[in-house]
Short mmCIF file of the C-alpha atoms (twelve columns), coordinates in Angstrom:
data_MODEL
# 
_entry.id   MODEL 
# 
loop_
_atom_site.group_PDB 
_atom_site.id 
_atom_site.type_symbol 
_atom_site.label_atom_id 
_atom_site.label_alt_id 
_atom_site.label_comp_id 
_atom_site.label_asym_id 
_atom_site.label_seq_id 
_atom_site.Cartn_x 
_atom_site.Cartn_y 
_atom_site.Cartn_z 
_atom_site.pdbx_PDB_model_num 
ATOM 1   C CA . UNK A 1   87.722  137.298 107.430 1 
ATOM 2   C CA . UNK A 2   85.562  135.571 109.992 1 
ATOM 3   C CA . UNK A 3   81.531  135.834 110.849 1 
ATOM 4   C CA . UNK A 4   82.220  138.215 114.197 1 
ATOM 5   C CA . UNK A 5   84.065  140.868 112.439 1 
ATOM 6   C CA . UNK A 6   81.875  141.117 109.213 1 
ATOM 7   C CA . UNK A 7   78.743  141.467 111.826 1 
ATOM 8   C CA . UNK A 8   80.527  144.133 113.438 1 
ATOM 9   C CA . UNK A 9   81.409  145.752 110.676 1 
ATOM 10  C CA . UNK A 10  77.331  145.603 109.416 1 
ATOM 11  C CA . UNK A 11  76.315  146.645 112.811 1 
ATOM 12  C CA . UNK A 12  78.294  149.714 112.770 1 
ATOM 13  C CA . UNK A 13  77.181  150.636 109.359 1 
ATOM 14  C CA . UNK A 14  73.619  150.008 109.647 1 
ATOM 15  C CA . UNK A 15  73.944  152.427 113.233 1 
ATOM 16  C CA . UNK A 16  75.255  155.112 110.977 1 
ATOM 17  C CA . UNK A 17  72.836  154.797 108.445 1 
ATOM 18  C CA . UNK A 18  69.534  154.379 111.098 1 
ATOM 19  C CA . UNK A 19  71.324  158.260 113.022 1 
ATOM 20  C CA . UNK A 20  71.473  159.761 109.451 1 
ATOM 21  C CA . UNK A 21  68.188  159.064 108.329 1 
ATOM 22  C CA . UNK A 22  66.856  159.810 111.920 1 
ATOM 23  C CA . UNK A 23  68.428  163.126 111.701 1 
ATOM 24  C CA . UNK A 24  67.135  163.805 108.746 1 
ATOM 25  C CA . UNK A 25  63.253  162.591 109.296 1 
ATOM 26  C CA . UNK A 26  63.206  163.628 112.634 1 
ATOM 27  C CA . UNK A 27  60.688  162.466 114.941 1 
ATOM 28  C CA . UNK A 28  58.029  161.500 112.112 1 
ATOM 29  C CA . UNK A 29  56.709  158.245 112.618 1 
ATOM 30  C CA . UNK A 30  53.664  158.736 110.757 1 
ATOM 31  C CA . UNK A 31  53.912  154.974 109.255 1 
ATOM 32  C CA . UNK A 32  52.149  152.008 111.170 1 
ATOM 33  C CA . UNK A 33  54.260  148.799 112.297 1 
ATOM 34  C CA . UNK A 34  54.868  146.125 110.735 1 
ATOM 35  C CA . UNK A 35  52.074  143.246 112.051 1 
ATOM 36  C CA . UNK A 36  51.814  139.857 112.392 1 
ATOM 37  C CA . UNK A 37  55.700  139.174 112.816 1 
ATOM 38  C CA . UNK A 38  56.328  135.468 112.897 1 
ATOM 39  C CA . UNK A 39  58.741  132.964 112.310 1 
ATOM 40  C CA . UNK A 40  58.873  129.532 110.286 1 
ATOM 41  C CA . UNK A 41  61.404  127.644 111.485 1 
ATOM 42  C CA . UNK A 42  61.765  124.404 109.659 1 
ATOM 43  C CA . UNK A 43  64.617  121.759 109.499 1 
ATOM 44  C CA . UNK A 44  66.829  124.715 111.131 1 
ATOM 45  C CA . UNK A 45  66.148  126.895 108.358 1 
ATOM 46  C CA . UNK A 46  64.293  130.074 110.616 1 
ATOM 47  C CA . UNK A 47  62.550  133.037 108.167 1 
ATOM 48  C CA . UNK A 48  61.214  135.970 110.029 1 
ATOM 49  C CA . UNK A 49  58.102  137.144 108.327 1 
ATOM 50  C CA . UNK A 50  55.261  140.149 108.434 1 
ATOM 51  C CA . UNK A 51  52.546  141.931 107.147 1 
ATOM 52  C CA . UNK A 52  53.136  144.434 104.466 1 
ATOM 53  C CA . UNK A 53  52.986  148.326 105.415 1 
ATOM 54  C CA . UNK A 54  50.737  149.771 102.724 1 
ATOM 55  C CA . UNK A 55  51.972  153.236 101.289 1 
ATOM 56  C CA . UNK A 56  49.808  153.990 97.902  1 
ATOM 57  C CA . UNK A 57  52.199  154.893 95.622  1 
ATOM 58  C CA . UNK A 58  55.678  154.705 97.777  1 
ATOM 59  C CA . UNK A 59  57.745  151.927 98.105  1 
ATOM 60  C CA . UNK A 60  58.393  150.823 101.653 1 
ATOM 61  C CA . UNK A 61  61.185  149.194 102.656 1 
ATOM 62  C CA . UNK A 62  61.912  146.839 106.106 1 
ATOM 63  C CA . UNK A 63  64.906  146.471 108.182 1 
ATOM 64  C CA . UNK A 64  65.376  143.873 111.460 1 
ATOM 65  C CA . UNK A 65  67.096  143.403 114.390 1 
ATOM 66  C CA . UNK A 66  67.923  140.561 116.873 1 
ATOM 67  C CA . UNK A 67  68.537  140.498 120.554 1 
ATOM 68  C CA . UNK A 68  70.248  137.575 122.210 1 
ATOM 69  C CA . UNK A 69  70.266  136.266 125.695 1 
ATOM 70  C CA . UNK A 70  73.763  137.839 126.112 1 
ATOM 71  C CA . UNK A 71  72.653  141.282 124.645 1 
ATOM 72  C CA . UNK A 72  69.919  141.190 127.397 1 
ATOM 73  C CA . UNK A 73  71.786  140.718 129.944 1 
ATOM 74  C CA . UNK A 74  75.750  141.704 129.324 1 
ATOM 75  C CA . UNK A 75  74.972  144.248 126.502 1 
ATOM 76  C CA . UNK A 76  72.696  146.874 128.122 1 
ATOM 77  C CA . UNK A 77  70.054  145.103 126.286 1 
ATOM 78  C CA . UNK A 78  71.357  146.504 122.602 1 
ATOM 79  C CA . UNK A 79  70.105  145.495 119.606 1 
ATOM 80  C CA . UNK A 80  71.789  143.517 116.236 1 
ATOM 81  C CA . UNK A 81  71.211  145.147 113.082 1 
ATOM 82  C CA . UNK A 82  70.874  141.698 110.249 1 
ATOM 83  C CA . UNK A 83  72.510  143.327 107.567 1 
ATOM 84  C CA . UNK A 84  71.122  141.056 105.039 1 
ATOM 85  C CA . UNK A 85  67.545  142.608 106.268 1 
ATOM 86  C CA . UNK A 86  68.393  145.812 106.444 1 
ATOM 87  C CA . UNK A 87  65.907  148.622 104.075 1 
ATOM 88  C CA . UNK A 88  64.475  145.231 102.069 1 
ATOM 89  C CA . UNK A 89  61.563  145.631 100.106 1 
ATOM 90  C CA . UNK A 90  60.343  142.058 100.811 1 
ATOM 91  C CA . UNK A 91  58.663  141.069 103.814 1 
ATOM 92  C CA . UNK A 92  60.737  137.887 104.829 1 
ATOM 93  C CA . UNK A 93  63.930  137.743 106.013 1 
ATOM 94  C CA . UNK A 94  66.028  134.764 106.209 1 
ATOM 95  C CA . UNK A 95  67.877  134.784 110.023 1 
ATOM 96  C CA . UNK A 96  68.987  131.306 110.028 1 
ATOM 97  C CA . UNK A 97  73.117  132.376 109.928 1 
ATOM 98  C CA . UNK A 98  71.763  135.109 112.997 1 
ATOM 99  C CA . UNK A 99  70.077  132.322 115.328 1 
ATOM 100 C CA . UNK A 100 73.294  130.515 115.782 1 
ATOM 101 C CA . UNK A 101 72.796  129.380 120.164 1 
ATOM 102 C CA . UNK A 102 69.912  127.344 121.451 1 
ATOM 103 C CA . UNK A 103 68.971  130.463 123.393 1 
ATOM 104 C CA . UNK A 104 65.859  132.469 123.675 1 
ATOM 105 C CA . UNK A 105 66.001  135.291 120.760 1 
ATOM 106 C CA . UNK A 106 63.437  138.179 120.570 1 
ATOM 107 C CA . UNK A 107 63.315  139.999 116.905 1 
ATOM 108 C CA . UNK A 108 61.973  143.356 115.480 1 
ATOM 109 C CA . UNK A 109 60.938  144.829 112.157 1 
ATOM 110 C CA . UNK A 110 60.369  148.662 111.135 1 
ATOM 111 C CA . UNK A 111 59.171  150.139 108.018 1 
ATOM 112 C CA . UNK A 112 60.799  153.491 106.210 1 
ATOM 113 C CA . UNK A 113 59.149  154.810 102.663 1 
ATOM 114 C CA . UNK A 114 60.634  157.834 102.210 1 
ATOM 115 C CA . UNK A 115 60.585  160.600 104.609 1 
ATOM 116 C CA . UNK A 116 58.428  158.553 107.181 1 
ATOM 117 C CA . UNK A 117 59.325  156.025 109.480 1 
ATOM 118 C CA . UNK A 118 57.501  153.758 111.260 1 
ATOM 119 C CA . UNK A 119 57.729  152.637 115.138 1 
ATOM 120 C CA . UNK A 120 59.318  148.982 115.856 1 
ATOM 121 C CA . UNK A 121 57.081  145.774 115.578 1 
ATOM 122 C CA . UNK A 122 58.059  143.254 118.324 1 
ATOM 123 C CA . UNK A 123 57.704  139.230 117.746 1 
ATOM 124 C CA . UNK A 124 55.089  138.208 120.305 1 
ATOM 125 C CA . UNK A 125 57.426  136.417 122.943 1 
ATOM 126 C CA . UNK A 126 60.852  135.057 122.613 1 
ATOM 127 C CA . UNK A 127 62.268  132.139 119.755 1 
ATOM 128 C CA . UNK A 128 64.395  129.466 120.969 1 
ATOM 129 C CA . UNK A 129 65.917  127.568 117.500 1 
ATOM 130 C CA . UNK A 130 65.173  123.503 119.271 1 
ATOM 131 C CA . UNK A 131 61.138  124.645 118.646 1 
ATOM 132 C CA . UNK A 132 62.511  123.987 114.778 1 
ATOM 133 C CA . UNK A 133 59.754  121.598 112.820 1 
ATOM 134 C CA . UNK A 134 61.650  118.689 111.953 1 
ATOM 135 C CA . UNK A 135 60.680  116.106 108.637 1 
ATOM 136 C CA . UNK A 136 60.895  113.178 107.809 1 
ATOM 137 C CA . UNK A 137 63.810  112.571 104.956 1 
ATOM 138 C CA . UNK A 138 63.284  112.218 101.760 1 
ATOM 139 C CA . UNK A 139 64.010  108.262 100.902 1 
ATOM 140 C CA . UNK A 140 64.437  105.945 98.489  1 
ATOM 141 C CA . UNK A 141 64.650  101.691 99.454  1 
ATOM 142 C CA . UNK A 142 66.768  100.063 96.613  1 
ATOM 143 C CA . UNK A 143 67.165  96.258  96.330  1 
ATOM 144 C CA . UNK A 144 70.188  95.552  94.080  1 
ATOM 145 C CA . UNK A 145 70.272  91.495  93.405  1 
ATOM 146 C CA . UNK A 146 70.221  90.635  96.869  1 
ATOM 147 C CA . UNK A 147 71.380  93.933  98.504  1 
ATOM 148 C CA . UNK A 148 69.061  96.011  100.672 1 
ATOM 149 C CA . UNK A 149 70.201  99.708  99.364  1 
ATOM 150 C CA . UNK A 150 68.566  103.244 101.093 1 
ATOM 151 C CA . UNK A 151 68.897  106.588 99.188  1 
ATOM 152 C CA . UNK A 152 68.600  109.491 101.917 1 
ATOM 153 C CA . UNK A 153 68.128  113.258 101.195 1 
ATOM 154 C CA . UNK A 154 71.241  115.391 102.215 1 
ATOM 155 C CA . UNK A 155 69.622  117.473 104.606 1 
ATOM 156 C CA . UNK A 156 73.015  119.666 105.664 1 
ATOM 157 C CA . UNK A 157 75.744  118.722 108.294 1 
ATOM 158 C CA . UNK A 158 73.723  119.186 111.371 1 
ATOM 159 C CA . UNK A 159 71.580  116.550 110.420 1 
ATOM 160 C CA . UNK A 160 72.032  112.385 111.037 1 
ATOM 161 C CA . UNK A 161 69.436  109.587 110.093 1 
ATOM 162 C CA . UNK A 162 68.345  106.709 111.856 1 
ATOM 163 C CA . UNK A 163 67.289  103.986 109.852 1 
ATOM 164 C CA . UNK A 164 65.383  100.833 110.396 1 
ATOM 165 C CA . UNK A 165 64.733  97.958  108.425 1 
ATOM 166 C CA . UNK A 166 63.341  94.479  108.741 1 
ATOM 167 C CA . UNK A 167 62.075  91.444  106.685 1 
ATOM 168 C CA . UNK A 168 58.447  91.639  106.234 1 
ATOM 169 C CA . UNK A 169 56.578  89.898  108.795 1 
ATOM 170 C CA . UNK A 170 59.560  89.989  111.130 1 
ATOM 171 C CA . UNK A 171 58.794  93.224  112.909 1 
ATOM 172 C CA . UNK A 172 60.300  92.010  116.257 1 
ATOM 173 C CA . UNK A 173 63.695  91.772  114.400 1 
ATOM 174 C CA . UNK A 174 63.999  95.266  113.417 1 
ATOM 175 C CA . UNK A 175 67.414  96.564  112.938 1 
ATOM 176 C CA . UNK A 176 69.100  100.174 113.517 1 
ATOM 177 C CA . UNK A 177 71.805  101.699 111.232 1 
ATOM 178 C CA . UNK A 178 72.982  105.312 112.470 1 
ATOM 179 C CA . UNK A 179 73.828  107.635 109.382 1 
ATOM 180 C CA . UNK A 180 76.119  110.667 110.372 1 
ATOM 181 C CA . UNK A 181 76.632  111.715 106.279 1 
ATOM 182 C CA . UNK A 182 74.894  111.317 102.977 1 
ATOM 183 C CA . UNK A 183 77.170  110.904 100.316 1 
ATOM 184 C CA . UNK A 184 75.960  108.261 98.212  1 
ATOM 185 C CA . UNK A 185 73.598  105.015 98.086  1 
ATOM 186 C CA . UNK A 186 73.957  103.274 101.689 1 
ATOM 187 C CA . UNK A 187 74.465  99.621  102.270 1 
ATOM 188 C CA . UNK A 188 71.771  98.315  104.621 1 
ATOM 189 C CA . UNK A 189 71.954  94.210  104.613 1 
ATOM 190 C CA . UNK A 190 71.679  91.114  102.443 1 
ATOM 191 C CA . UNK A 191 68.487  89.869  101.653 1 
ATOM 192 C CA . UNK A 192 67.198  86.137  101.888 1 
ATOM 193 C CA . UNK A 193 66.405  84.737  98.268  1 
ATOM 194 C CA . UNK A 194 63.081  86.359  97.160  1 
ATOM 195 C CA . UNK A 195 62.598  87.693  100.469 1 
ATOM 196 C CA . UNK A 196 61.026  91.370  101.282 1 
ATOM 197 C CA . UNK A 197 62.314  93.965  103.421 1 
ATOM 198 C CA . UNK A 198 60.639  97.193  104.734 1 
ATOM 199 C CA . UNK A 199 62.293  100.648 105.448 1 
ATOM 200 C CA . UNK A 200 61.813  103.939 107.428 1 
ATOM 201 C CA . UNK A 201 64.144  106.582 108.620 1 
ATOM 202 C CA . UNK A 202 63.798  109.608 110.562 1 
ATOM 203 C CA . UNK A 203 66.090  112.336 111.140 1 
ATOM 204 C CA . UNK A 204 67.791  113.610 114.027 1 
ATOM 205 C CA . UNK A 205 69.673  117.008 115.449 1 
ATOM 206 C CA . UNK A 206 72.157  116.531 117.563 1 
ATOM 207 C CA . UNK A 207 72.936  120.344 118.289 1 
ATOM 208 C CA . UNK A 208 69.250  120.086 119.504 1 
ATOM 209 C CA . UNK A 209 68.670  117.028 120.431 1 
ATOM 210 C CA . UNK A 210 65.287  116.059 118.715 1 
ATOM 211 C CA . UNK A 211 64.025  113.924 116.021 1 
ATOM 212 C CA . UNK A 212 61.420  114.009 113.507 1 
ATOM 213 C CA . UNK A 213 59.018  111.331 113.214 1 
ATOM 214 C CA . UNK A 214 59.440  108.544 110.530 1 
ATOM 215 C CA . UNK A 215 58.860  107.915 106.937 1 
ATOM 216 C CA . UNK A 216 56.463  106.548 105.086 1 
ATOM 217 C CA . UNK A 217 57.604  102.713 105.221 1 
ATOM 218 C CA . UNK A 218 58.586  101.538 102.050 1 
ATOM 219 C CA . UNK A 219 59.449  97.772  100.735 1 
ATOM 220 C CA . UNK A 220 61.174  96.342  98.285  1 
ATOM 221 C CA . UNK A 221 61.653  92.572  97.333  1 
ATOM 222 C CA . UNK A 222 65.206  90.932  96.833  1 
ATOM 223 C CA . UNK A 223 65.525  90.012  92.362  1 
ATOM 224 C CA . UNK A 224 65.349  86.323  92.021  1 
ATOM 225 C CA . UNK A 225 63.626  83.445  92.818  1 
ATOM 226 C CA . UNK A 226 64.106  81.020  95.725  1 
ATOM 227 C CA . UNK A 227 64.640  78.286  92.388  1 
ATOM 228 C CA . UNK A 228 67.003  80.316  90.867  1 
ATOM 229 C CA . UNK A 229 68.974  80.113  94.188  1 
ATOM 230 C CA . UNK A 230 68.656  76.698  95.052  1 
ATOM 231 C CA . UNK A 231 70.311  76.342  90.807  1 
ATOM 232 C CA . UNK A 232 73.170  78.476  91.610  1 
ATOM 233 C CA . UNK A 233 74.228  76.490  95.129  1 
ATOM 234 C CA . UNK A 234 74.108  73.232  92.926  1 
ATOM 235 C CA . UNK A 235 76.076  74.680  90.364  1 
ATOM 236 C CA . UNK A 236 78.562  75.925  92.721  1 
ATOM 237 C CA . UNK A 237 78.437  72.849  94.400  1 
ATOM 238 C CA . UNK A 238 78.774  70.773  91.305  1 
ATOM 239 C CA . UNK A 239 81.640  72.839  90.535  1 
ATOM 240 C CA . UNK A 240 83.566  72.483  93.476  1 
ATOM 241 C CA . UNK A 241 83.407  68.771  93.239  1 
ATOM 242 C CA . UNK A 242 85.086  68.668  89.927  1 
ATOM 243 C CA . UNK A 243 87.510  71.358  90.783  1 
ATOM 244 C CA . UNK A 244 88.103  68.923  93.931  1 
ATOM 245 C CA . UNK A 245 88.587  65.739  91.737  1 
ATOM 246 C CA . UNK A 246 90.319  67.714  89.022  1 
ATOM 247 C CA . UNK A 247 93.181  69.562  91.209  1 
ATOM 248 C CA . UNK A 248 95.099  66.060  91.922  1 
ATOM 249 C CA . UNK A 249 95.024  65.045  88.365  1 
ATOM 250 C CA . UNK A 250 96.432  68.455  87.395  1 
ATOM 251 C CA . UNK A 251 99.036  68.642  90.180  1 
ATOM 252 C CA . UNK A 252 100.426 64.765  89.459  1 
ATOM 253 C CA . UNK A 253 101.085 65.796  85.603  1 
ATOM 254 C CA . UNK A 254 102.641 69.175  86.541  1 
ATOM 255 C CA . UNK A 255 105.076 67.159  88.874  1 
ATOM 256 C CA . UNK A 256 105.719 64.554  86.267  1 
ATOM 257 C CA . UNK A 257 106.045 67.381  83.105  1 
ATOM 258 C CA . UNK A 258 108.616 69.679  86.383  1 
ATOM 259 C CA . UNK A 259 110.866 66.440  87.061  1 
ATOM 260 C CA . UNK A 260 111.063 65.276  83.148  1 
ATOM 261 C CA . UNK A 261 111.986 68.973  82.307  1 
ATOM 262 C CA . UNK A 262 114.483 68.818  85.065  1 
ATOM 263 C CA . UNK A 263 115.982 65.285  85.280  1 
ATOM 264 C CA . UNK A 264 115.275 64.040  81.503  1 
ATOM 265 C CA . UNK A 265 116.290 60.182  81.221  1 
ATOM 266 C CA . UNK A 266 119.502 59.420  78.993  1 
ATOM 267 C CA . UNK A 267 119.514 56.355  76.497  1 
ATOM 268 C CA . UNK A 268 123.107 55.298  76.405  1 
ATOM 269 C CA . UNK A 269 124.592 54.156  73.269  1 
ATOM 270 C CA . UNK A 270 124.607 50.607  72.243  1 
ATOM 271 C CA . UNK A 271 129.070 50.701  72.341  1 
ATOM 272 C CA . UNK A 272 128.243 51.941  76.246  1 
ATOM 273 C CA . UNK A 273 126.345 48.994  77.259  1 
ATOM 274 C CA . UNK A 274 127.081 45.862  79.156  1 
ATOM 275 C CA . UNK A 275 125.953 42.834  77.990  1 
ATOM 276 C CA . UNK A 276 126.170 41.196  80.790  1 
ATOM 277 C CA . UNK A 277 124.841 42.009  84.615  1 
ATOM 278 C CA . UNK A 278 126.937 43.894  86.641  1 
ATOM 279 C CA . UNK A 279 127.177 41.332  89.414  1 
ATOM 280 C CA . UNK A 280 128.348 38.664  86.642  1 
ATOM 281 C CA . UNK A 281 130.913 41.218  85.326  1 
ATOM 282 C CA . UNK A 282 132.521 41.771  88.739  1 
ATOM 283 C CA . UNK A 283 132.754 37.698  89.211  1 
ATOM 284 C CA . UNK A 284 134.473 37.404  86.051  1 
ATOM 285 C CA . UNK A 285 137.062 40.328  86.721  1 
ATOM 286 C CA . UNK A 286 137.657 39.208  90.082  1 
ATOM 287 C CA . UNK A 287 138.376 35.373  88.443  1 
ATOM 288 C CA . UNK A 288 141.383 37.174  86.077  1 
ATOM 289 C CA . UNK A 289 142.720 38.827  88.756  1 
ATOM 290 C CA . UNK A 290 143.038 35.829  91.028  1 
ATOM 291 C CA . UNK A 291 144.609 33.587  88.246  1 
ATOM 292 C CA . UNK A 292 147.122 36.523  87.570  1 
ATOM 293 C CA . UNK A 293 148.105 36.101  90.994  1 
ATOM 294 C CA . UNK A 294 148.671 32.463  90.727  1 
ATOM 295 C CA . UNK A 295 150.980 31.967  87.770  1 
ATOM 296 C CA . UNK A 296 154.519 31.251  88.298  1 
ATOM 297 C CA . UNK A 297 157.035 31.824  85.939  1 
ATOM 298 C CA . UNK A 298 160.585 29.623  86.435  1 
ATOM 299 C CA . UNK A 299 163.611 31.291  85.688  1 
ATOM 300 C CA . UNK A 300 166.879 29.248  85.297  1 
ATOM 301 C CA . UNK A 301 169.350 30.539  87.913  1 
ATOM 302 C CA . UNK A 302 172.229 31.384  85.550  1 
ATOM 303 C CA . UNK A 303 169.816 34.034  84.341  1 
ATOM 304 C CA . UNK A 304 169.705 35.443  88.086  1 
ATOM 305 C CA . UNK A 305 172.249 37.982  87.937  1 
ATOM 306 C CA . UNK A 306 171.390 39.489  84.487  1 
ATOM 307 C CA . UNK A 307 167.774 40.099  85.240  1 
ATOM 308 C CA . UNK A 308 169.044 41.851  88.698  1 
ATOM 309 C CA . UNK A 309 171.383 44.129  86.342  1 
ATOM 310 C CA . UNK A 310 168.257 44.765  83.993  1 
ATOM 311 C CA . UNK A 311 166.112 45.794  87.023  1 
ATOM 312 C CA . UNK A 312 168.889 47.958  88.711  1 
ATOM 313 C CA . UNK A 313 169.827 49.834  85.859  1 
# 
């Protein structure tokens, strides 16, 4: 169910409730005011508080209304019962969820112990919610090695943070971060080696459009030494050299372990190998074949005929 119906509902309740109880007491107003209504408004958190209505031994019990710029001047000027307020023994009543518009509101209070009523008591002039007093945050500065780190206090969704920070000394280089939510620690820079840094923050409405003043400043210096730092750049730089000198080595003996693994070299058998050089083999082959062609073998002629019977058949 949404907020405009349940308000209805209240304000038609607490009506019923005010015309009983009037019918029933009458015109008897015999009990005095409420006094000195006022309101703390703070961070957009708006109490409407009074003077007690002394009744020796009755209980007295308060009940307050609002009035908006629209029921002024579209609503024949009517009234808003708060339900939350309504017949309280307490003399505060929280109207924060009531004061919803950046308009000017005017509120009431009226006292009932038993069969006496009193007349309403008027706030003195009209409450417009940007009058709110806005604080400072509550914050924490953080350095985490060489991180600049800002806790901020989660101050509800209508509220952002602006927060500046600066190496000490170096005011005229002051730096802005904007912070619309707070949900954990909040990464502001990196710090120069032994360095400090400062930090403030302020908050800010937008709905509004104010800001609180700032923080207490608060400083914190980056952990470690400017030694320490100049160690850890030699060692890195140490160790990229060797990783530099070592990377060739390492890729030459992974080529040479890949192309033995791949293409292993065979040792043929002694019965497989020449003795001599190839080129000396082919001369000597090439030497029997030309004295092949050159012999000549004489064949008497009366041995003619049978050797062409042998070869036909």
């Amino acid at each position: 169910m949404s907020k405009t119906p349940l308000k209805l509902i209240c304000f038609v309740l607490c009506t019923l409730i005010a015309s009983n109880l009037t019918g029933l007491l009458g015109e008897d107003t015999s009990l005095p005011a409420p006094r000195n209504i006022s309101i703390l408004s703070t961070n957009m958190k708006h109490f409407l508080m009074w003077s007690p209505v002394i009744v020796q031994g009755e209980t007295v019990r308060y009940s307050v209304e609002f009035q908006g710029e629209y029921e002024r001047e579209y609503a024949n000027e009517s009234w808003i019962p708060i339900c939350e307020c309504s017949l309280i023994t307490v003399t505060v009543c929280n109207i924060t969820e009531d004061i919803s518009a950046t308009v000017a509101y005017n509120l009431r209070v009226r006292a009932d112990s038993g069969a006496r009523r009193s007349e309403w008591g008027t706030l003195n002039g009209f409450f417009i919610r940007n009058t709110t007093s806005l604080t400072p945050p509550l914050m924490k500065a953080i350095a985490d090695g060489y991180h600049l780190l800002v806790e901020l206090e989660d101050m509800g969704p209508a509220f952002q943070f602006c927060v500046l920070y600066w190496e000490k000394g170096q005011e005229s280089r002051m730096q802005q971060k904007m912070v619309k939510e707070v949900s954990s620690t909040i990464h502001l820079a990196t710090m120069d080696a032994a360095a400090e840094y400062c930090v403030k923050a302020q908050t800010y409405v937008e709905a509004i459009n104010r800001s609180s003043s700032f923080s207490q400043t608060q400083c914190v210096r980056a952990q470690g030494s400017r030694s320490m730092w100049r160690i850890t750049v030699l060692l890195s730089s140490a160790g990229f050299a060797v990783a530099a000198l070592t990377l060739p080595f390492l890729a030459w003996k992974t080529r040479k372990i890949f192309q033995y693994s791949c293409y292993p070299i065979a040792v043929l058998p002694d019965t497989l190998k020449v003795p001599e050089p190839p080129t000396q083999l082919i001369l000597h082959r090439r030497e029997e074949a030309e004295q092949c062609d050159l012999m000549v073998h004489v064949i008497p002629s009366e041995e003619v005929p049978c050797l062409w019977i042998q070869e036909t058949l």
